[in-house]
Amino acid sequence: MENCKTLREVCNLFEISRRVVQGYEKVGLVSASETNKYGHLLYDRETQERISQIWVYKQLGLKIKEICEVIDAPDFVRKKAIESQIVRLKKEQKQLQILIEKVMKW
Amino acid sequence: MENCKTLREVCNLFEISRRVVQGYEKVGLVSASETNKYGHLLYDRETQERISQIWVYKQLGLKIKEICEVIDAPDFVRKKAIESQIVRLKKEQKQLQILIEKVMKW
DNA sequence: TTGCTCCTCACGTCACGTGAGGTGGC
DNA sequence: TTGCTCCTCACGTCACGTGAGGTGGC
């Protein structure tokens, strides 16, 4: 209870928009742990941690559906997903680098 | 005429989808130079070149609207747009690298 | 009552993906 | 007629963005 934050506070903390969290809620990735007497959504420490983790996955380029599939999976599954995603990112970076070099010659 | 290609041929050449080119046409970025006797869309060399250029801009992360604004602008404007985009990309890469390193410690 | 913050819809956006339904030469 | 390719819509998708309309304490 003491560690609970409102939606706004969570958004400020992680620098994400209200709508992003709302999106997570819609697909069932997270849900407010409770509401205060004014009906404001509250998120406990655990949920805050979960939100920031989902956000990191998203930044790595995983799709919401993919995150749904791995977020509650065993550790080794999550690690595997992250590793293969990083491999994909590296490939993309290489492609992009090639393109940049090409464009530089224009 | 001799150098003209059909939509399918252009798509195969640049490895893009039919819908991508259609999207470019919708916003007026390109248009088929003519159609053959069967009504099939044809693109001449110049248009093919334009399509591949738009695609490169897109790969660099420019939005369709932004491409519309610079594609027919003078050389120095286009170069500036590309350079500032590359700067943006570098920043994103750094951010991503930081995130990857963070995730690696999990 | 005014001002402020928060809530829950729900349409809008972006760049296509993915058929549907129709045409035309072989 | 069958099979194939091409065409033009047009709804679907993804992950939010951006209000609209309403609530509640001060």
PDB file of C-alpha atoms (C1' of nucleotides) in Angstrom:
ATOM      1  CA  MET A   1       0.000   0.000   0.000  1.00  0.00           C
ATOM      2  CA  GLU A   2       2.749   2.372   0.993  1.00  0.00           C
ATOM      3  CA  ASN A   3       4.681   1.492  -2.136  1.00  0.00           C
ATOM      4  CA  CYS A   4       1.723   1.889  -4.444  1.00  0.00           C
ATOM      5  CA  LYS A   5       1.819   4.520  -7.154  1.00  0.00           C
ATOM      6  CA  THR A   6      -0.964   6.025  -9.200  1.00  0.00           C
ATOM      7  CA  LEU A   7      -1.045   5.590 -12.967  1.00  0.00           C
ATOM      8  CA  ARG A   8       0.375   9.073 -13.449  1.00  0.00           C
ATOM      9  CA  GLU A   9       3.226   8.420 -11.058  1.00  0.00           C
ATOM     10  CA  VAL A  10       4.096   5.178 -12.799  1.00  0.00           C
ATOM     11  CA  CYS A  11       3.999   6.904 -16.185  1.00  0.00           C
ATOM     12  CA  ASN A  12       6.302   9.648 -14.933  1.00  0.00           C
ATOM     13  CA  LEU A  13       8.626   7.137 -13.312  1.00  0.00           C
ATOM     14  CA  PHE A  14       9.177   5.136 -16.491  1.00  0.00           C
ATOM     15  CA  GLU A  15       8.565   7.997 -18.903  1.00  0.00           C
ATOM     16  CA  ILE A  16       5.810   6.222 -20.770  1.00  0.00           C
ATOM     17  CA  SER A  17       2.344   7.380 -21.722  1.00  0.00           C
ATOM     18  CA  ARG A  18      -0.858   6.584 -19.966  1.00  0.00           C
ATOM     19  CA  ARG A  19      -2.081   4.908 -23.140  1.00  0.00           C
ATOM     20  CA  VAL A  20       0.837   2.496 -23.173  1.00  0.00           C
ATOM     21  CA  VAL A  21      -0.062   1.112 -19.767  1.00  0.00           C
ATOM     22  CA  GLN A  22      -3.703   1.061 -20.793  1.00  0.00           C
ATOM     23  CA  GLY A  23      -2.662  -1.032 -23.782  1.00  0.00           C
ATOM     24  CA  TYR A  24      -0.893  -3.496 -21.520  1.00  0.00           C
ATOM     25  CA  GLU A  25      -4.011  -3.751 -19.402  1.00  0.00           C
ATOM     26  CA  LYS A  26      -6.243  -4.349 -22.391  1.00  0.00           C
ATOM     27  CA  VAL A  27      -4.386  -7.507 -23.404  1.00  0.00           C
ATOM     28  CA  GLY A  28      -4.171  -8.622 -19.789  1.00  0.00           C
ATOM     29  CA  LEU A  29      -0.443  -8.128 -19.343  1.00  0.00           C
ATOM     30  CA  VAL A  30      -0.953  -6.115 -16.184  1.00  0.00           C
ATOM     31  CA  SER A  31      -3.785  -4.813 -14.053  1.00  0.00           C
ATOM     32  CA  ALA A  32      -3.958  -2.199 -11.343  1.00  0.00           C
ATOM     33  CA  SER A  33      -3.470  -3.857  -7.999  1.00  0.00           C
ATOM     34  CA  GLU A  34      -6.189  -1.694  -6.493  1.00  0.00           C
ATOM     35  CA  THR A  35      -7.828   1.703  -6.582  1.00  0.00           C
ATOM     36  CA  ASN A  36      -7.768   4.373  -3.896  1.00  0.00           C
ATOM     37  CA  LYS A  37     -10.813   5.977  -2.366  1.00  0.00           C
ATOM     38  CA  TYR A  38     -11.168   8.322  -5.325  1.00  0.00           C
ATOM     39  CA  GLY A  39     -11.226   5.467  -7.810  1.00  0.00           C
ATOM     40  CA  HIS A  40      -7.707   6.214  -8.990  1.00  0.00           C
ATOM     41  CA  LEU A  41      -5.735   3.248 -10.280  1.00  0.00           C
ATOM     42  CA  LEU A  42      -2.928   2.074  -8.061  1.00  0.00           C
ATOM     43  CA  TYR A  43       0.028  -0.148  -8.934  1.00  0.00           C
ATOM     44  CA  ASP A  44       2.094  -1.918  -6.316  1.00  0.00           C
ATOM     45  CA  ARG A  45       5.854  -2.452  -6.471  1.00  0.00           C
ATOM     46  CA  GLU A  46       5.530  -5.802  -8.182  1.00  0.00           C
ATOM     47  CA  THR A  47       3.250  -4.449 -10.885  1.00  0.00           C
ATOM     48  CA  GLN A  48       5.504  -1.444 -11.399  1.00  0.00           C
ATOM     49  CA  GLU A  49       8.395  -3.805 -11.937  1.00  0.00           C
ATOM     50  CA  ARG A  50       6.340  -5.808 -14.398  1.00  0.00           C
ATOM     51  CA  ILE A  51       5.394  -2.688 -16.356  1.00  0.00           C
ATOM     52  CA  SER A  52       8.998  -1.606 -16.680  1.00  0.00           C
ATOM     53  CA  GLN A  53       9.954  -5.106 -17.779  1.00  0.00           C
ATOM     54  CA  ILE A  54       7.279  -5.202 -20.473  1.00  0.00           C
ATOM     55  CA  TRP A  55       8.461  -1.842 -21.640  1.00  0.00           C
ATOM     56  CA  VAL A  56      12.033  -3.080 -21.959  1.00  0.00           C
ATOM     57  CA  TYR A  57      10.857  -6.072 -23.994  1.00  0.00           C
ATOM     58  CA  LYS A  58       8.925  -3.664 -26.203  1.00  0.00           C
ATOM     59  CA  GLN A  59      11.978  -1.489 -26.701  1.00  0.00           C
ATOM     60  CA  LEU A  60      13.881  -4.539 -27.813  1.00  0.00           C
ATOM     61  CA  GLY A  61      11.307  -4.887 -30.553  1.00  0.00           C
ATOM     62  CA  LEU A  62       9.151  -7.710 -29.257  1.00  0.00           C
ATOM     63  CA  LYS A  63       5.508  -7.461 -30.155  1.00  0.00           C
ATOM     64  CA  ILE A  64       2.858  -7.307 -27.475  1.00  0.00           C
ATOM     65  CA  LYS A  65       1.689 -10.804 -28.383  1.00  0.00           C
ATOM     66  CA  GLU A  66       5.208 -12.153 -28.105  1.00  0.00           C
ATOM     67  CA  ILE A  67       5.595 -10.492 -24.734  1.00  0.00           C
ATOM     68  CA  CYS A  68       2.347 -12.118 -23.608  1.00  0.00           C
ATOM     69  CA  GLU A  69       3.804 -15.466 -24.536  1.00  0.00           C
ATOM     70  CA  VAL A  70       7.099 -15.124 -22.698  1.00  0.00           C
ATOM     71  CA  ILE A  71       6.513 -12.792 -19.776  1.00  0.00           C
ATOM     72  CA  ASP A  72       5.248 -15.546 -17.503  1.00  0.00           C
ATOM     73  CA  ALA A  73       7.326 -18.321 -19.011  1.00  0.00           C
ATOM     74  CA  PRO A  74      10.245 -19.933 -17.176  1.00  0.00           C
ATOM     75  CA  ASP A  75      13.501 -18.043 -16.991  1.00  0.00           C
ATOM     76  CA  PHE A  76      15.281 -20.000 -19.711  1.00  0.00           C
ATOM     77  CA  VAL A  77      12.436 -19.346 -22.167  1.00  0.00           C
ATOM     78  CA  ARG A  78      12.557 -15.615 -21.520  1.00  0.00           C
ATOM     79  CA  LYS A  79      16.316 -15.556 -21.884  1.00  0.00           C
ATOM     80  CA  LYS A  80      16.131 -17.444 -25.143  1.00  0.00           C
ATOM     81  CA  ALA A  81      13.529 -15.024 -26.485  1.00  0.00           C
ATOM     82  CA  ILE A  82      15.687 -12.066 -25.543  1.00  0.00           C
ATOM     83  CA  GLU A  83      18.808 -13.562 -27.027  1.00  0.00           C
ATOM     84  CA  SER A  84      17.208 -14.383 -30.354  1.00  0.00           C
ATOM     85  CA  GLN A  85      15.728 -10.904 -30.417  1.00  0.00           C
ATOM     86  CA  ILE A  86      19.163  -9.394 -29.884  1.00  0.00           C
ATOM     87  CA  VAL A  87      20.467 -11.464 -32.785  1.00  0.00           C
ATOM     88  CA  ARG A  88      17.692 -10.064 -34.942  1.00  0.00           C
ATOM     89  CA  LEU A  89      18.566  -6.535 -33.817  1.00  0.00           C
ATOM     90  CA  LYS A  90      22.215  -7.032 -34.713  1.00  0.00           C
ATOM     91  CA  LYS A  91      21.210  -8.150 -38.195  1.00  0.00           C
ATOM     92  CA  GLU A  92      18.986  -5.142 -38.607  1.00  0.00           C
ATOM     93  CA  GLN A  93      21.794  -2.870 -37.487  1.00  0.00           C
ATOM     94  CA  LYS A  94      24.088  -4.362 -40.096  1.00  0.00           C
ATOM     95  CA  GLN A  95      21.506  -3.895 -42.832  1.00  0.00           C
ATOM     96  CA  LEU A  96      20.990  -0.341 -41.706  1.00  0.00           C
ATOM     97  CA  GLN A  97      24.717   0.298 -41.676  1.00  0.00           C
ATOM     98  CA  ILE A  98      25.004  -0.936 -45.246  1.00  0.00           C
ATOM     99  CA  LEU A  99      22.154   1.350 -46.237  1.00  0.00           C
ATOM    100  CA  ILE A 100      23.713   4.323 -44.495  1.00  0.00           C
ATOM    101  CA  GLU A 101      27.005   3.771 -46.265  1.00  0.00           C
ATOM    102  CA  LYS A 102      25.164   3.518 -49.548  1.00  0.00           C
ATOM    103  CA  VAL A 103      23.277   6.714 -48.904  1.00  0.00           C
ATOM    104  CA  MET A 104      26.450   8.518 -47.842  1.00  0.00           C
ATOM    105  CA  LYS A 105      27.768   8.129 -51.373  1.00  0.00           C
ATOM    106  CA  TRP A 106      24.825   9.965 -52.885  1.00  0.00           C
TER     107      TRP A 106
ATOM    108  CA  MET B   1       8.928   1.535 -73.270  1.00  0.00           C
ATOM    109  CA  GLU B   2      11.589  -1.125 -73.607  1.00  0.00           C
ATOM    110  CA  ASN B   3      12.806  -0.434 -70.100  1.00  0.00           C
ATOM    111  CA  CYS B   4       9.350  -0.523 -68.571  1.00  0.00           C
ATOM    112  CA  LYS B   5       8.515  -3.143 -65.966  1.00  0.00           C
ATOM    113  CA  THR B   6       5.198  -4.341 -64.633  1.00  0.00           C
ATOM    114  CA  LEU B   7       4.273  -3.881 -60.992  1.00  0.00           C
ATOM    115  CA  ARG B   8       5.194  -7.468 -60.245  1.00  0.00           C
ATOM    116  CA  GLU B   9       8.570  -7.127 -61.877  1.00  0.00           C
ATOM    117  CA  VAL B  10       9.320  -3.966 -59.923  1.00  0.00           C
ATOM    118  CA  CYS B  11       8.252  -5.639 -56.686  1.00  0.00           C
ATOM    119  CA  ASN B  12      10.499  -8.603 -57.387  1.00  0.00           C
ATOM    120  CA  LEU B  13      13.381  -6.363 -58.362  1.00  0.00           C
ATOM    121  CA  PHE B  14      13.366  -4.396 -55.127  1.00  0.00           C
ATOM    122  CA  GLU B  15      11.905  -7.158 -52.954  1.00  0.00           C
ATOM    123  CA  ILE B  16       8.986  -5.087 -51.784  1.00  0.00           C
ATOM    124  CA  SER B  17       5.298  -5.878 -51.698  1.00  0.00           C
ATOM    125  CA  ARG B  18       2.686  -4.793 -54.186  1.00  0.00           C
ATOM    126  CA  ARG B  19       0.910  -2.985 -51.359  1.00  0.00           C
ATOM    127  CA  VAL B  20       3.960  -0.877 -50.591  1.00  0.00           C
ATOM    128  CA  VAL B  21       4.038   0.548 -54.099  1.00  0.00           C
ATOM    129  CA  GLN B  22       0.293   0.983 -53.964  1.00  0.00           C
ATOM    130  CA  GLY B  23       0.796   2.994 -50.805  1.00  0.00           C
ATOM    131  CA  TYR B  24       3.279   5.251 -52.540  1.00  0.00           C
ATOM    132  CA  GLU B  25       0.793   5.786 -55.347  1.00  0.00           C
ATOM    133  CA  LYS B  26      -2.004   6.627 -52.952  1.00  0.00           C
ATOM    134  CA  VAL B  27      -0.146   9.595 -51.495  1.00  0.00           C
ATOM    135  CA  GLY B  28       1.039  10.650 -54.933  1.00  0.00           C
ATOM    136  CA  LEU B  29       4.700   9.783 -54.481  1.00  0.00           C
ATOM    137  CA  VAL B  30       4.763   7.804 -57.709  1.00  0.00           C
ATOM    138  CA  SER B  31       2.410   6.769 -60.469  1.00  0.00           C
ATOM    139  CA  ALA B  32       2.606   4.159 -63.178  1.00  0.00           C
ATOM    140  CA  SER B  33       4.059   5.724 -66.304  1.00  0.00           C
ATOM    141  CA  GLU B  34       1.564   3.826 -68.435  1.00  0.00           C
ATOM    142  CA  THR B  35      -0.376   0.597 -68.794  1.00  0.00           C
ATOM    143  CA  ASN B  36       0.045  -2.086 -71.402  1.00  0.00           C
ATOM    144  CA  LYS B  37      -2.703  -3.393 -73.657  1.00  0.00           C
ATOM    145  CA  TYR B  38      -3.951  -5.672 -70.906  1.00  0.00           C
ATOM    146  CA  GLY B  39      -4.331  -2.809 -68.466  1.00  0.00           C
ATOM    147  CA  HIS B  40      -1.294  -3.885 -66.445  1.00  0.00           C
ATOM    148  CA  LEU B  41       0.590  -1.117 -64.701  1.00  0.00           C
ATOM    149  CA  LEU B  42       3.963  -0.226 -66.174  1.00  0.00           C
ATOM    150  CA  TYR B  43       6.824   1.701 -64.588  1.00  0.00           C
ATOM    151  CA  ASP B  44       9.632   3.224 -66.606  1.00  0.00           C
ATOM    152  CA  ARG B  45      13.280   3.383 -65.541  1.00  0.00           C
ATOM    153  CA  GLU B  46      12.902   6.770 -63.931  1.00  0.00           C
ATOM    154  CA  THR B  47       9.920   5.684 -61.868  1.00  0.00           C
ATOM    155  CA  GLN B  48      11.669   2.475 -60.855  1.00  0.00           C
ATOM    156  CA  GLU B  49      14.575   4.542 -59.612  1.00  0.00           C
ATOM    157  CA  ARG B  50      12.192   6.765 -57.691  1.00  0.00           C
ATOM    158  CA  ILE B  51      10.516   3.789 -56.051  1.00  0.00           C
ATOM    159  CA  SER B  52      13.813   2.370 -54.899  1.00  0.00           C
ATOM    160  CA  GLN B  53      14.825   5.755 -53.544  1.00  0.00           C
ATOM    161  CA  ILE B  54      11.607   6.135 -51.582  1.00  0.00           C
ATOM    162  CA  TRP B  55      12.138   2.680 -50.208  1.00  0.00           C
ATOM    163  CA  VAL B  56      15.627   3.586 -49.015  1.00  0.00           C
ATOM    164  CA  TYR B  57      14.301   6.693 -47.285  1.00  0.00           C
ATOM    165  CA  LYS B  58      11.683   4.514 -45.653  1.00  0.00           C
ATOM    166  CA  GLN B  59      14.305   2.054 -44.453  1.00  0.00           C
ATOM    167  CA  LEU B  60      16.169   4.918 -42.874  1.00  0.00           C
ATOM    168  CA  GLY B  61      13.048   5.544 -40.837  1.00  0.00           C
ATOM    169  CA  LEU B  62      11.578   8.563 -42.567  1.00  0.00           C
ATOM    170  CA  LYS B  63       7.799   8.685 -42.563  1.00  0.00           C
ATOM    171  CA  ILE B  64       5.861   8.742 -45.813  1.00  0.00           C
ATOM    172  CA  LYS B  65       4.857  12.356 -45.162  1.00  0.00           C
ATOM    173  CA  GLU B  66       8.453  13.350 -44.573  1.00  0.00           C
ATOM    174  CA  ILE B  67       9.478  11.621 -47.778  1.00  0.00           C
ATOM    175  CA  CYS B  68       6.770  13.528 -49.629  1.00  0.00           C
ATOM    176  CA  GLU B  69       8.276  16.740 -48.341  1.00  0.00           C
ATOM    177  CA  VAL B  70      11.865  16.052 -49.334  1.00  0.00           C
ATOM    178  CA  ILE B  71      11.774  13.763 -52.337  1.00  0.00           C
ATOM    179  CA  ASP B  72      11.359  16.615 -54.815  1.00  0.00           C
ATOM    180  CA  ALA B  73      13.269  19.185 -52.812  1.00  0.00           C
ATOM    181  CA  PRO B  74      16.682  20.496 -53.886  1.00  0.00           C
ATOM    182  CA  ASP B  75      19.703  18.295 -53.279  1.00  0.00           C
ATOM    183  CA  PHE B  76      20.933  20.106 -50.185  1.00  0.00           C
ATOM    184  CA  VAL B  77      17.540  19.763 -48.511  1.00  0.00           C
ATOM    185  CA  ARG B  78      17.463  16.024 -49.134  1.00  0.00           C
ATOM    186  CA  LYS B  79      20.999  15.599 -47.872  1.00  0.00           C
ATOM    187  CA  LYS B  80      20.210  17.526 -44.747  1.00  0.00           C
ATOM    188  CA  ALA B  81      17.143  15.380 -44.108  1.00  0.00           C
ATOM    189  CA  ILE B  82      19.177  12.218 -44.540  1.00  0.00           C
ATOM    190  CA  GLU B  83      21.982  13.428 -42.322  1.00  0.00           C
ATOM    191  CA  SER B  84      19.720  14.435 -39.489  1.00  0.00           C
ATOM    192  CA  GLN B  85      17.948  11.112 -39.820  1.00  0.00           C
ATOM    193  CA  ILE B  86      21.248   9.273 -39.526  1.00  0.00           C
ATOM    194  CA  VAL B  87      22.022  11.251 -36.387  1.00  0.00           C
ATOM    195  CA  ARG B  88      18.674  10.131 -34.986  1.00  0.00           C
ATOM    196  CA  LEU B  89      19.464   6.531 -35.891  1.00  0.00           C
ATOM    197  CA  LYS B  90      22.814   6.678 -34.132  1.00  0.00           C
ATOM    198  CA  LYS B  91      21.119   7.938 -30.997  1.00  0.00           C
ATOM    199  CA  GLU B  92      18.577   5.151 -31.172  1.00  0.00           C
ATOM    200  CA  GLN B  93      21.340   2.617 -31.582  1.00  0.00           C
ATOM    201  CA  LYS B  94      23.086   3.912 -28.504  1.00  0.00           C
ATOM    202  CA  GLN B  95      19.890   3.734 -26.485  1.00  0.00           C
ATOM    203  CA  LEU B  96      19.325   0.228 -27.721  1.00  0.00           C
ATOM    204  CA  GLN B  97      22.868  -0.758 -26.857  1.00  0.00           C
ATOM    205  CA  ILE B  98      22.408   0.483 -23.321  1.00  0.00           C
ATOM    206  CA  LEU B  99      19.199  -1.505 -23.056  1.00  0.00           C
ATOM    207  CA  ILE B 100      20.852  -4.644 -24.414  1.00  0.00           C
ATOM    208  CA  GLU B 101      23.644  -4.372 -21.905  1.00  0.00           C
ATOM    209  CA  LYS B 102      21.123  -3.896 -19.138  1.00  0.00           C
ATOM    210  CA  VAL B 103      19.139  -6.921 -20.262  1.00  0.00           C
ATOM    211  CA  MET B 104      22.274  -9.037 -20.547  1.00  0.00           C
ATOM    212  CA  LYS B 105      22.754  -8.708 -16.792  1.00  0.00           C
ATOM    213  CA  TRP B 106      19.370 -10.242 -16.029  1.00  0.00           C
TER     214      TRP B 106
ATOM    215  C1'  DT C   1     -19.396  27.088  -9.147  1.00  0.00           C
ATOM    216  C1'  DT C   2     -14.646  26.864 -10.904  1.00  0.00           C
ATOM    217  C1'  DG C   3     -10.484  24.369 -11.650  1.00  0.00           C
ATOM    218  C1'  DC C   4      -7.936  20.389 -11.507  1.00  0.00           C
ATOM    219  C1'  DT C   5      -7.062  15.498 -11.995  1.00  0.00           C
ATOM    220  C1'  DC C   6      -8.520  11.140 -12.945  1.00  0.00           C
ATOM    221  C1'  DC C   7     -11.457   7.760 -15.260  1.00  0.00           C
ATOM    222  C1'  DT C   8     -13.295   5.041 -19.391  1.00  0.00           C
ATOM    223  C1'  DC C   9     -14.501   4.675 -23.984  1.00  0.00           C
ATOM    224  C1'  DA C  10     -13.733   5.073 -28.831  1.00  0.00           C
ATOM    225  C1'  DC C  11     -12.361   7.049 -33.174  1.00  0.00           C
ATOM    226  C1'  DG C  12      -7.915   8.355 -35.495  1.00  0.00           C
ATOM    227  C1'  DT C  13      -3.246   7.243 -37.282  1.00  0.00           C
ATOM    228  C1'  DC C  14       0.428   4.916 -39.813  1.00  0.00           C
ATOM    229  C1'  DA C  15       1.951   1.817 -43.319  1.00  0.00           C
ATOM    230  C1'  DC C  16       0.943  -1.636 -44.963  1.00  0.00           C
ATOM    231  C1'  DG C  17      -1.307  -7.087 -44.865  1.00  0.00           C
ATOM    232  C1'  DT C  18      -4.708  -9.708 -46.659  1.00  0.00           C
ATOM    233  C1'  DG C  19      -8.340 -11.110 -48.901  1.00  0.00           C
ATOM    234  C1'  DA C  20     -12.695 -10.230 -51.980  1.00  0.00           C
ATOM    235  C1'  DG C  21     -14.566  -9.747 -56.341  1.00  0.00           C
ATOM    236  C1'  DG C  22     -13.870  -8.851 -61.119  1.00  0.00           C
ATOM    237  C1'  DT C  23     -11.242  -8.740 -65.720  1.00  0.00           C
ATOM    238  C1'  DG C  24      -8.689 -10.642 -69.770  1.00  0.00           C
ATOM    239  C1'  DG C  25      -5.673 -13.415 -72.657  1.00  0.00           C
ATOM    240  C1'  DC C  26      -4.416 -18.473 -73.309  1.00  0.00           C
TER     241       DC C  26
ATOM    242  C1'  DT D   1     -14.623 -23.552 -69.515  1.00  0.00           C
ATOM    243  C1'  DT D   2     -10.419 -23.764 -66.629  1.00  0.00           C
ATOM    244  C1'  DG D   3      -6.344 -21.669 -64.848  1.00  0.00           C
ATOM    245  C1'  DC D   4      -3.456 -17.935 -64.297  1.00  0.00           C
ATOM    246  C1'  DT D   5      -2.264 -13.135 -63.535  1.00  0.00           C
ATOM    247  C1'  DC D   6      -3.479  -8.667 -62.903  1.00  0.00           C
ATOM    248  C1'  DC D   7      -6.543  -4.997 -61.291  1.00  0.00           C
ATOM    249  C1'  DT D   8      -9.063  -2.101 -57.672  1.00  0.00           C
ATOM    250  C1'  DC D   9     -11.309  -1.632 -53.481  1.00  0.00           C
ATOM    251  C1'  DA D  10     -11.739  -2.039 -48.590  1.00  0.00           C
ATOM    252  C1'  DC D  11     -11.614  -4.065 -44.086  1.00  0.00           C
ATOM    253  C1'  DG D  12      -7.974  -5.746 -40.784  1.00  0.00           C
ATOM    254  C1'  DT D  13      -3.797  -5.063 -37.945  1.00  0.00           C
ATOM    255  C1'  DC D  14      -0.598  -3.053 -34.593  1.00  0.00           C
ATOM    256  C1'  DA D  15       0.346  -0.105 -30.755  1.00  0.00           C
ATOM    257  C1'  DC D  16      -0.668   3.451 -29.348  1.00  0.00           C
ATOM    258  C1'  DG D  17      -2.302   9.090 -29.957  1.00  0.00           C
ATOM    259  C1'  DT D  18      -5.755  12.056 -29.006  1.00  0.00           C
ATOM    260  C1'  DG D  19      -9.679  13.793 -27.680  1.00  0.00           C
ATOM    261  C1'  DA D  20     -14.690  13.386 -25.730  1.00  0.00           C
ATOM    262  C1'  DG D  21     -17.588  13.152 -21.930  1.00  0.00           C
ATOM    263  C1'  DG D  22     -18.122  12.273 -17.122  1.00  0.00           C
ATOM    264  C1'  DT D  23     -16.694  12.008 -12.039  1.00  0.00           C
ATOM    265  C1'  DG D  24     -15.004  13.727  -7.489  1.00  0.00           C
ATOM    266  C1'  DG D  25     -12.504  16.261  -3.965  1.00  0.00           C
ATOM    267  C1'  DC D  26     -10.971  21.208  -2.974  1.00  0.00           C
TER     268       DC D  26
END
